[in-house]
């Protein structure tokens, strides 16, 4: 219908309205362009104000205007329809072409008759993986993923060793230069050497980063192709690959258990509680208090024991389910992975190839683009409000501060990353907190607490049934030295959940 309206010729017609005021008779004539782009209510307001019309004719004028627009619009559509029919009768329009155009438009606009969209490669791979991970081939998939993880870990270890040797060699060279400073060498020589060292480090890091990126891409492609081929092969039980699936898990289990005896995890302190909430419709919640590093839920073990392997199997089984696992990380306002726990988390993510989702750096780049777009939209809206006189000077200063940091997020805001390569986590919430959390000046309305509430809402609406949060709202116990603060933070966080 929108396309038909666009083909109508623009015509101007006069709207005539007569009314009486006392013994006097008045006539109002206003030119209107058809098709009318504005609503009758909007046009009615524009007629009442500039012509100073009396208020007692307002309703009658509105009815007359609506009736006039409707009648004239029907006439235009009738004329357009007559012209179209004449074009068909005279042979100017091909009937078959017209029928095909109508059929195509109808099938695209009507969901019942629309052609189903072709599933993407990611959707196909997700379905195939979900079928395989719930089949006898699940242990084979985990075995292959673990082998890929070991390969990447060895590559990262080689990188770290080479970078360490380079830094040690450069440190020794700098010490010698500093001893000769003021004698045979000047400050310019020291600066030149420092620049050379920096360039050497950057070149070596870029070399290893490119190699890791290339290896990860190759692993992802090989893995996805192998999974699809395995899924097709399972439909034919007579192939040798099916026999390999039945034998390989037992061999791997023996090897894994043999190696696992040499590596025992440290004993963890933990306690579990079950609570029931609600007066009439009660819901059960399991609370698990655990002393651990937040990244322990993400790290893979180089030598799997049976218990650790079961955790990884459970994570893989629930990857495309309605029982996802989430983790809350407390970060600063910069969307990056260059410092603090963000760097450690990115390192853990890079230790194992993600076969289902983009890498951590790619996801952060997308988040940065979304934040920039959202900040730009809010900034332009604030400017419009300021230009119309609806803002004061204090808000203007705040707006300027936001404009200077469009790429940063505010305390209480969070961004989400998806992962299939972490040990026990599918979704990570990166919650921005400020210094109030570390200083102890925190209340129930603090941005960090409000952010946790919003995270819980997202968990409830997106099938995230398990979420791990830092109980004291810090990642390092050295940041909380007062026992009273520990108690206050714990109570506040638990009250937030309840």
Short mmCIF file of C-alpha atoms in Angstrom, two decimals:
data_model
loop_
_atom_site.label_atom_id
_atom_site.label_comp_id
_atom_site.label_asym_id
_atom_site.label_seq_id
_atom_site.Cartn_x
_atom_site.Cartn_y
_atom_site.Cartn_z
CA UNK A 1 0.00 0.00 0.00
CA UNK A 2 2.88 2.34 0.67
CA UNK A 3 4.17 1.78 -2.82
CA UNK A 4 0.71 2.55 -4.27
CA UNK A 5 0.50 5.81 -2.36
CA UNK A 6 3.84 6.85 -3.74
CA UNK A 7 2.51 6.52 -7.32
CA UNK A 8 -0.37 8.97 -6.73
CA UNK A 9 0.05 12.36 -8.35
CA UNK A 10 0.33 15.29 -5.98
CA UNK A 11 -2.81 17.40 -6.29
CA UNK A 12 -3.94 20.50 -4.44
CA UNK A 13 -7.56 20.90 -3.40
CA UNK A 14 -9.31 23.58 -1.39
CA UNK A 15 -10.94 22.71 1.91
CA UNK A 16 -14.05 24.84 2.42
CA UNK A 17 -15.62 25.28 5.86
CA UNK A 18 -18.54 27.55 6.77
CA UNK A 19 -19.67 28.55 10.25
CA UNK A 20 -21.74 31.24 11.94
CA UNK A 21 -20.86 33.47 14.87
CA UNK A 22 -23.90 35.40 15.94
CA UNK A 23 -25.52 36.96 12.87
CA UNK A 24 -22.30 36.80 10.86
CA UNK A 25 -21.38 34.05 8.41
CA UNK A 26 -17.72 33.10 7.92
CA UNK A 27 -16.06 30.98 5.25
CA UNK A 28 -12.65 29.32 5.76
CA UNK A 29 -10.78 28.16 2.64
CA UNK A 30 -7.49 26.28 3.05
CA UNK A 31 -5.48 24.57 0.25
CA UNK A 32 -4.45 20.98 1.00
CA UNK A 33 -2.03 18.79 -0.95
CA UNK A 34 -3.11 15.22 -1.67
CA UNK A 35 -2.09 12.62 -0.74
CA UNK A 36 -2.07 14.16 2.77
CA UNK A 37 1.10 13.20 4.65
CA UNK A 38 -0.02 14.52 8.06
CA UNK A 39 -2.80 13.35 10.33
CA UNK A 40 -6.11 15.17 10.46
CA UNK A 41 -5.55 15.99 14.13
CA UNK A 42 -2.26 17.69 13.34
CA UNK A 43 -3.81 19.71 10.49
CA UNK A 44 -6.72 20.66 12.71
CA UNK A 45 -4.41 22.17 15.30
CA UNK A 46 -2.60 24.16 12.62
CA UNK A 47 -5.93 25.58 11.46
CA UNK A 48 -7.21 26.58 14.89
CA UNK A 49 -4.19 28.58 16.03
CA UNK A 50 -3.11 30.76 13.08
CA UNK A 51 -6.68 31.69 12.06
CA UNK A 52 -7.83 32.42 15.65
CA UNK A 53 -10.93 30.29 15.21
CA UNK A 54 -13.45 30.16 18.07
CA UNK A 55 -13.28 27.14 20.32
CA UNK A 56 -16.98 26.19 19.89
CA UNK A 57 -16.34 25.06 16.28
CA UNK A 58 -13.36 22.88 17.16
CA UNK A 59 -15.16 19.52 17.13
CA UNK A 60 -17.24 20.33 14.05
CA UNK A 61 -14.15 21.56 12.17
CA UNK A 62 -12.29 18.37 13.02
CA UNK A 63 -15.15 16.17 11.77
CA UNK A 64 -15.46 18.18 8.55
CA UNK A 65 -11.71 17.99 7.94
CA UNK A 66 -11.64 14.22 8.52
CA UNK A 67 -14.60 13.71 6.19
CA UNK A 68 -13.05 15.90 3.47
CA UNK A 69 -9.68 14.11 3.58
CA UNK A 70 -11.33 10.68 3.53
CA UNK A 71 -13.62 11.50 0.59
CA UNK A 72 -10.89 13.09 -1.51
CA UNK A 73 -8.44 10.25 -0.75
CA UNK A 74 -11.04 7.69 -1.88
CA UNK A 75 -11.53 9.63 -5.09
CA UNK A 76 -7.78 9.63 -5.75
CA UNK A 77 -7.52 5.89 -5.13
CA UNK A 78 -10.51 5.25 -7.37
CA UNK A 79 -8.94 7.27 -10.17
CA UNK A 80 -5.65 5.44 -9.69
CA UNK A 81 -7.44 2.09 -9.78
CA UNK A 82 -9.34 3.03 -12.93
CA UNK A 83 -6.11 4.07 -14.61
CA UNK A 84 -4.48 0.77 -13.63
CA UNK A 85 -7.40 -1.23 -14.99
CA UNK A 86 -7.34 0.69 -18.25
CA UNK A 87 -3.62 -0.04 -18.54
CA UNK A 88 -4.33 -3.76 -18.13
CA UNK A 89 -7.22 -3.72 -20.61
CA UNK A 90 -5.20 -1.85 -23.22
CA UNK A 91 -2.29 -4.29 -22.90
CA UNK A 92 0.23 -1.80 -21.51
CA UNK A 93 0.81 -4.09 -18.50
CA UNK A 94 1.69 -7.80 -18.80
CA UNK A 95 -0.81 -9.89 -16.84
CA UNK A 96 1.66 -12.69 -16.10
CA UNK A 97 4.27 -10.25 -14.84
CA UNK A 98 1.66 -8.55 -12.67
CA UNK A 99 0.45 -11.86 -11.24
CA UNK A 100 4.01 -12.96 -10.42
CA UNK A 101 4.69 -9.64 -8.70
CA UNK A 102 1.54 -9.98 -6.57
CA UNK A 103 2.36 -13.59 -5.68
CA UNK A 104 5.91 -12.68 -4.66
CA UNK A 105 4.75 -9.75 -2.55
CA UNK A 106 2.06 -11.86 -0.88
CA UNK A 107 4.41 -14.70 0.04
CA UNK A 108 6.98 -12.26 1.43
CA UNK A 109 4.41 -10.33 3.47
CA UNK A 110 2.36 -13.28 4.76
CA UNK A 111 4.21 -15.48 7.25
CA UNK A 112 2.02 -18.52 6.60
CA UNK A 113 2.99 -18.66 2.93
CA UNK A 114 6.50 -17.22 3.23
CA UNK A 115 9.40 -19.38 2.15
CA UNK A 116 11.43 -20.49 5.19
CA UNK A 117 14.83 -18.88 5.48
CA UNK A 118 17.80 -21.09 4.82
CA UNK A 119 19.64 -21.86 8.06
CA UNK A 120 23.10 -20.39 8.37
CA UNK A 121 26.29 -22.41 8.80
CA UNK A 122 26.40 -21.53 12.51
CA UNK A 123 22.87 -22.84 13.04
CA UNK A 124 23.62 -26.05 11.17
CA UNK A 125 26.83 -26.58 13.10
CA UNK A 126 25.06 -25.91 16.41
CA UNK A 127 22.43 -28.55 15.64
CA UNK A 128 25.05 -31.07 14.57
CA UNK A 129 27.18 -30.44 17.66
CA UNK A 130 24.16 -30.70 19.95
CA UNK A 131 23.31 -34.10 18.47
CA UNK A 132 26.87 -35.40 18.75
CA UNK A 133 27.53 -34.20 22.29
CA UNK A 134 24.44 -36.14 23.41
CA UNK A 135 25.62 -39.29 21.63
CA UNK A 136 28.37 -41.86 22.29
CA UNK A 137 30.71 -39.57 20.36
CA UNK A 138 30.72 -37.00 23.17
CA UNK A 139 33.94 -38.26 24.73
CA UNK A 140 35.64 -38.23 21.35
CA UNK A 141 34.70 -34.57 20.93
CA UNK A 142 36.07 -33.70 24.36
CA UNK A 143 39.23 -35.65 23.59
CA UNK A 144 39.78 -33.69 20.38
CA UNK A 145 39.08 -30.37 22.10
CA UNK A 146 41.57 -31.25 24.83
CA UNK A 147 44.24 -32.10 22.26
CA UNK A 148 43.69 -28.74 20.59
CA UNK A 149 43.93 -27.05 23.99
CA UNK A 150 47.26 -28.76 24.73
CA UNK A 151 48.59 -27.67 21.34
CA UNK A 152 47.67 -24.02 21.94
CA UNK A 153 49.03 -24.17 25.50
CA UNK A 154 52.39 -25.43 24.26
CA UNK A 155 52.49 -22.66 21.68
CA UNK A 156 51.74 -20.05 24.34
CA UNK A 157 54.43 -21.52 26.60
CA UNK A 158 56.98 -21.24 23.79
CA UNK A 159 55.93 -17.63 23.24
CA UNK A 160 56.28 -16.77 26.92
CA UNK A 161 59.72 -18.39 27.13
CA UNK A 162 60.98 -16.53 24.06
CA UNK A 163 59.59 -13.21 25.31
CA UNK A 164 61.15 -13.80 28.72
CA UNK A 165 64.56 -14.49 27.19
CA UNK A 166 64.28 -11.36 25.06
CA UNK A 167 63.41 -9.19 28.07
CA UNK A 168 66.27 -10.65 30.10
CA UNK A 169 68.72 -10.00 27.29
CA UNK A 170 67.43 -6.48 26.81
CA UNK A 171 67.59 -5.86 30.55
CA UNK A 172 71.24 -6.90 30.63
CA UNK A 173 71.99 -4.63 27.65
CA UNK A 174 70.24 -1.71 29.32
CA UNK A 175 72.19 -2.26 32.56
CA UNK A 176 75.48 -2.08 30.67
CA UNK A 177 74.39 1.08 28.88
CA UNK A 178 73.31 2.71 32.14
CA UNK A 179 76.74 2.00 33.62
CA UNK A 180 78.35 3.85 30.71
CA UNK A 181 75.88 6.73 30.90
CA UNK A 182 77.73 10.00 31.33
CA UNK A 183 81.04 8.44 30.36
CA UNK A 184 81.02 7.22 26.76
CA UNK A 185 77.24 7.26 26.20
CA UNK A 186 74.61 10.01 26.44
CA UNK A 187 70.87 10.13 27.13
CA UNK A 188 70.22 10.00 23.40
CA UNK A 189 72.02 6.65 23.19
CA UNK A 190 69.86 5.29 26.01
CA UNK A 191 66.69 6.49 24.31
CA UNK A 192 67.73 4.92 21.01
CA UNK A 193 68.42 1.59 22.71
CA UNK A 194 65.08 1.71 24.53
CA UNK A 195 63.31 2.38 21.22
CA UNK A 196 65.11 -0.56 19.61
CA UNK A 197 64.11 -2.80 22.52
CA UNK A 198 60.49 -1.72 22.21
CA UNK A 199 60.44 -2.37 18.47
CA UNK A 200 62.00 -5.80 18.99
CA UNK A 201 59.40 -6.72 21.59
CA UNK A 202 56.56 -5.50 19.38
CA UNK A 203 57.88 -7.45 16.39
CA UNK A 204 58.21 -10.64 18.43
CA UNK A 205 54.77 -10.25 20.00
CA UNK A 206 53.18 -9.60 16.61
CA UNK A 207 54.89 -12.67 15.21
CA UNK A 208 53.53 -14.91 17.96
CA UNK A 209 50.09 -13.29 17.89
CA UNK A 210 49.82 -13.92 14.16
CA UNK A 211 50.92 -17.51 14.62
CA UNK A 212 48.40 -18.06 17.41
CA UNK A 213 45.64 -16.44 15.37
CA UNK A 214 46.46 -18.58 12.35
CA UNK A 215 46.65 -21.77 14.42
CA UNK A 216 43.33 -20.99 16.10
CA UNK A 217 41.63 -20.38 12.75
CA UNK A 218 42.99 -23.66 11.36
CA UNK A 219 41.86 -25.57 14.44
CA UNK A 220 38.36 -24.07 14.26
CA UNK A 221 37.95 -24.93 10.60
CA UNK A 222 39.30 -28.46 11.06
CA UNK A 223 37.12 -29.06 14.10
CA UNK A 224 33.91 -27.85 12.48
CA UNK A 225 34.53 -29.85 9.30
CA UNK A 226 35.41 -32.94 11.35
CA UNK A 227 32.26 -32.60 13.48
CA UNK A 228 30.04 -32.33 10.40
CA UNK A 229 31.78 -35.32 8.78
CA UNK A 230 31.45 -37.35 11.98
CA UNK A 231 27.75 -36.55 12.18
CA UNK A 232 27.25 -37.77 8.63
CA UNK A 233 29.34 -40.85 9.31
CA UNK A 234 27.30 -41.80 12.37
CA UNK A 235 24.30 -42.27 10.11
CA UNK A 236 26.19 -45.23 8.61
CA UNK A 237 27.15 -47.53 11.52
CA UNK A 238 29.23 -49.79 9.26
CA UNK A 239 32.14 -47.36 8.87
CA UNK A 240 35.43 -47.67 10.71
CA UNK A 241 35.03 -44.25 12.28
CA UNK A 242 32.15 -45.53 14.37
CA UNK A 243 34.41 -48.29 15.74
CA UNK A 244 37.02 -45.68 16.57
CA UNK A 245 34.45 -43.81 18.63
CA UNK A 246 33.68 -46.91 20.66
CA UNK A 247 37.33 -47.73 21.41
CA UNK A 248 39.04 -44.39 21.75
CA UNK A 249 37.24 -43.12 24.90
CA UNK A 250 38.34 -46.11 26.99
CA UNK A 251 41.96 -45.73 25.92
CA UNK A 252 41.88 -42.02 26.63
CA UNK A 253 40.21 -42.57 30.00
CA UNK A 254 42.99 -44.86 31.17
CA UNK A 255 45.66 -42.41 30.06
CA UNK A 256 43.86 -39.49 31.62
CA UNK A 257 43.34 -41.22 34.93
CA UNK A 258 46.97 -42.31 35.01
CA UNK A 259 48.19 -38.78 34.49
CA UNK A 260 45.53 -37.36 36.80
CA UNK A 261 46.95 -39.17 39.82
CA UNK A 262 50.06 -37.00 39.61
CA UNK A 263 48.10 -33.76 39.76
CA UNK A 264 45.77 -33.23 42.71
CA UNK A 265 43.79 -30.05 43.10
CA UNK A 266 44.08 -28.08 46.27
CA UNK A 267 41.33 -28.77 48.73
CA UNK A 268 38.59 -26.15 48.42
CA UNK A 269 36.43 -24.77 51.20
CA UNK A 270 32.79 -24.74 50.23
CA UNK A 271 29.31 -24.89 51.73
CA UNK A 272 25.91 -25.28 50.07
CA UNK A 273 22.48 -24.03 51.10
CA UNK A 274 18.98 -24.56 49.74
CA UNK A 275 16.40 -21.83 50.25
CA UNK A 276 12.74 -21.46 49.26
CA UNK A 277 11.38 -18.06 48.24
CA UNK A 278 7.78 -16.96 47.73
CA UNK A 279 4.61 -16.99 49.79
CA UNK A 280 2.25 -18.92 47.50
CA UNK A 281 4.33 -20.02 44.53
CA UNK A 282 7.60 -21.10 46.10
CA UNK A 283 10.82 -21.35 44.11
CA UNK A 284 13.87 -23.27 45.22
CA UNK A 285 17.36 -21.79 44.94
CA UNK A 286 20.69 -23.46 45.64
CA UNK A 287 23.42 -21.22 47.07
CA UNK A 288 27.00 -22.45 47.00
CA UNK A 289 29.63 -20.55 48.99
CA UNK A 290 33.08 -21.35 47.63
CA UNK A 291 36.58 -20.07 48.30
CA UNK A 292 38.20 -19.84 44.89
CA UNK A 293 39.57 -17.56 42.24
CA UNK A 294 36.89 -16.41 39.80
CA UNK A 295 39.06 -17.53 36.89
CA UNK A 296 39.17 -21.08 38.28
CA UNK A 297 35.72 -21.56 36.74
CA UNK A 298 37.23 -20.71 33.35
CA UNK A 299 40.60 -22.45 33.32
CA UNK A 300 41.19 -25.83 31.75
CA UNK A 301 43.45 -28.33 33.46
CA UNK A 302 46.38 -29.57 31.41
CA UNK A 303 46.00 -33.07 32.88
CA UNK A 304 42.36 -33.99 33.38
CA UNK A 305 41.14 -35.97 36.31
CA UNK A 306 37.74 -37.66 36.09
CA UNK A 307 36.00 -35.01 38.22
CA UNK A 308 37.35 -32.15 36.16
CA UNK A 309 36.43 -33.96 32.97
CA UNK A 310 32.84 -34.34 34.17
CA UNK A 311 32.63 -30.57 34.69
CA UNK A 312 33.78 -30.02 31.12
CA UNK A 313 31.29 -32.60 29.83
CA UNK A 314 28.45 -30.91 31.70
CA UNK A 315 29.42 -27.55 30.21
CA UNK A 316 29.46 -29.01 26.71
CA UNK A 317 26.11 -30.78 27.17
CA UNK A 318 24.39 -27.57 28.27
CA UNK A 319 25.96 -25.29 25.63
CA UNK A 320 22.77 -25.17 23.52
CA UNK A 321 20.30 -25.75 26.33
CA UNK A 322 18.11 -23.80 28.74
CA UNK A 323 20.54 -24.28 31.63
CA UNK A 324 23.45 -21.97 30.92
CA UNK A 325 26.17 -20.97 33.39
CA UNK A 326 27.24 -17.37 33.91
CA UNK A 327 30.09 -15.55 35.63
CA UNK A 328 30.39 -11.95 36.88
CA UNK A 329 33.73 -10.18 36.50
CA UNK A 330 34.32 -6.77 38.10
CA UNK A 331 36.10 -4.51 35.59
CA UNK A 332 36.93 -0.85 35.07
CA UNK A 333 35.18 1.49 32.64
CA UNK A 334 37.45 0.71 29.67
CA UNK A 335 36.37 -1.98 27.23
CA UNK A 336 39.69 -3.72 26.66
CA UNK A 337 41.83 -6.64 27.78
CA UNK A 338 45.08 -4.88 28.59
CA UNK A 339 45.20 -4.78 32.39
CA UNK A 340 44.05 -6.44 35.58
CA UNK A 341 41.63 -9.30 35.60
CA UNK A 342 40.53 -8.43 32.06
CA UNK A 343 43.98 -9.35 30.78
CA UNK A 344 44.04 -12.56 32.82
CA UNK A 345 40.58 -13.50 31.56
CA UNK A 346 41.57 -12.82 27.95
CA UNK A 347 44.66 -14.99 28.42
CA UNK A 348 42.51 -17.87 29.67
CA UNK A 349 40.15 -17.45 26.70
CA UNK A 350 43.06 -17.56 24.26
CA UNK A 351 44.45 -20.79 25.72
CA UNK A 352 41.72 -22.81 24.03
CA UNK A 353 40.10 -22.29 20.65
CA UNK A 354 36.44 -21.28 20.69
CA UNK A 355 34.76 -23.45 18.06
CA UNK A 356 31.29 -21.88 18.34
CA UNK A 357 31.61 -18.14 18.98
CA UNK A 358 33.97 -15.33 17.90
CA UNK A 359 37.15 -14.79 19.89
CA UNK A 360 37.27 -12.53 22.92
CA UNK A 361 38.95 -9.68 21.02
CA UNK A 362 36.35 -9.78 18.23
CA UNK A 363 33.52 -9.68 20.76
CA UNK A 364 35.09 -6.73 22.59
CA UNK A 365 35.41 -4.84 19.31
CA UNK A 366 31.69 -5.33 18.67
CA UNK A 367 30.90 -4.13 22.20
CA UNK A 368 33.01 -1.01 21.64
CA UNK A 369 31.10 -0.21 18.45
CA UNK A 370 27.75 -0.67 20.20
CA UNK A 371 28.81 1.55 23.11
CA UNK A 372 30.05 4.28 20.76
CA UNK A 373 26.77 4.19 18.85
CA UNK A 374 24.67 4.28 22.04
CA UNK A 375 26.72 7.14 23.53
CA UNK A 376 26.46 9.10 20.28
CA UNK A 377 22.68 8.66 20.26
CA UNK A 378 22.38 9.79 23.88
CA UNK A 379 24.73 12.70 23.30
CA UNK A 380 22.76 13.96 20.30
CA UNK A 381 19.52 13.63 22.25
CA UNK A 382 21.03 15.57 25.17
CA UNK A 383 22.14 18.31 22.80
CA UNK A 384 18.64 18.62 21.38
CA UNK A 385 17.19 18.88 24.88
CA UNK A 386 19.78 21.49 25.78
CA UNK A 387 19.04 23.54 22.67
CA UNK A 388 15.35 23.57 23.56
CA UNK A 389 16.17 24.91 27.02
CA UNK A 390 15.28 21.83 29.06
CA UNK A 391 18.70 21.36 30.68
CA UNK A 392 20.63 23.21 33.35
CA UNK A 393 24.36 23.98 33.64
CA UNK A 394 25.13 21.02 35.88
CA UNK A 395 23.77 18.54 33.36
CA UNK A 396 25.67 20.38 30.64
CA UNK A 397 28.97 19.77 32.43
CA UNK A 398 28.03 16.13 32.87
CA UNK A 399 27.24 15.86 29.17
CA UNK A 400 30.62 17.31 28.26
CA UNK A 401 32.31 14.77 30.51
CA UNK A 402 30.45 11.94 28.80
CA UNK A 403 31.33 13.28 25.37
CA UNK A 404 35.01 13.15 26.24
CA UNK A 405 34.75 9.41 27.07
CA UNK A 406 32.28 8.05 24.55
CA UNK A 407 34.01 4.66 24.43
CA UNK A 408 33.83 4.08 28.22
CA UNK A 409 30.97 2.58 30.19
CA UNK A 410 29.53 3.90 33.44
CA UNK A 411 29.53 2.20 36.88
CA UNK A 412 26.70 -0.30 37.06
CA UNK A 413 26.71 -0.95 33.31
CA UNK A 414 27.91 -4.29 31.96
CA UNK A 415 28.64 -6.03 28.69
CA UNK A 416 28.33 -9.72 27.87
CA UNK A 417 30.66 -12.14 26.10
CA UNK A 418 29.81 -15.70 25.01
CA UNK A 419 32.17 -18.64 25.30
CA UNK A 420 32.27 -22.34 24.54
CA UNK A 421 35.95 -22.85 25.38
CA UNK A 422 35.85 -22.22 29.14
CA UNK A 423 35.79 -24.97 31.72
CA UNK A 424 32.45 -24.29 33.44
CA UNK A 425 31.17 -21.00 32.00
CA UNK A 426 29.06 -20.11 28.95
CA UNK A 427 28.35 -16.40 29.53
CA UNK A 428 30.49 -13.73 31.19
CA UNK A 429 29.06 -10.47 32.57
CA UNK A 430 31.71 -7.74 32.69
CA UNK A 431 30.33 -5.39 35.38
CA UNK A 432 31.83 -1.92 35.69
CA UNK A 433 32.50 -0.84 39.30
CA UNK A 434 34.10 2.28 40.76
CA UNK A 435 36.20 3.05 43.84
CA UNK A 436 33.17 3.02 46.15
CA UNK A 437 33.32 -0.77 46.20
CA UNK A 438 36.93 -0.80 47.39
CA UNK A 439 36.47 2.01 49.91
CA UNK A 440 33.47 0.37 51.56
CA UNK A 441 31.11 3.29 50.87
CA UNK A 442 28.46 1.13 49.27
CA UNK A 443 24.69 1.08 49.74
CA UNK A 444 21.75 -0.84 48.34
CA UNK A 445 21.40 1.83 45.63
CA UNK A 446 25.04 1.69 44.60
CA UNK A 447 25.59 1.28 40.84
CA UNK A 448 27.34 -2.05 41.46
CA UNK A 449 24.31 -3.46 43.29
CA UNK A 450 21.94 -2.08 40.65
CA UNK A 451 24.13 -3.68 37.99
CA UNK A 452 23.91 -7.04 39.76
CA UNK A 453 20.12 -6.73 39.82
CA UNK A 454 20.07 -6.08 36.09
CA UNK A 455 22.38 -9.05 35.54
CA UNK A 456 19.96 -11.26 37.47
CA UNK A 457 17.10 -10.03 35.24
CA UNK A 458 19.11 -10.98 32.15
CA UNK A 459 19.80 -14.41 33.65
CA UNK A 460 16.10 -15.00 34.29
CA UNK A 461 15.07 -14.02 30.76
CA UNK A 462 17.87 -15.84 28.89
CA UNK A 463 17.96 -19.30 30.52
CA UNK A 464 21.07 -18.68 32.65
CA UNK A 465 20.27 -20.85 35.65
CA UNK A 466 23.67 -20.75 37.37
CA UNK A 467 25.61 -17.54 38.00
CA UNK A 468 28.86 -17.15 39.96
CA UNK A 469 29.50 -13.78 41.58
CA UNK A 470 32.29 -12.44 43.82
CA UNK A 471 30.55 -12.35 47.20
CA UNK A 472 32.62 -9.43 48.56
CA UNK A 473 32.49 -7.52 45.25
CA UNK A 474 36.28 -7.75 44.93
CA UNK A 475 38.60 -10.22 43.24
CA UNK A 476 41.44 -9.91 45.76
CA UNK A 477 41.04 -10.27 49.51
CA UNK A 478 43.82 -7.74 50.06
CA UNK A 479 41.37 -5.08 48.93
CA UNK A 480 39.14 -5.82 51.94
CA UNK A 481 41.08 -5.74 55.20
CA UNK A 482 38.29 -4.93 57.66
CA UNK A 483 36.19 -7.80 59.02
CA UNK A 484 33.16 -5.54 59.37
CA UNK A 485 33.40 -4.67 55.67
CA UNK A 486 33.51 -8.37 54.83
CA UNK A 487 30.32 -8.98 56.80
CA UNK A 488 28.58 -5.92 55.34
CA UNK A 489 29.50 -6.80 51.76
CA UNK A 490 28.36 -10.41 52.22
CA UNK A 491 25.00 -9.42 53.69
CA UNK A 492 24.44 -6.78 51.03
CA UNK A 493 25.21 -9.17 48.18
CA UNK A 494 22.99 -11.94 49.59
CA UNK A 495 20.15 -9.45 50.20
CA UNK A 496 20.50 -8.36 46.56
CA UNK A 497 20.01 -11.94 45.46
CA UNK A 498 17.05 -12.55 47.74
#
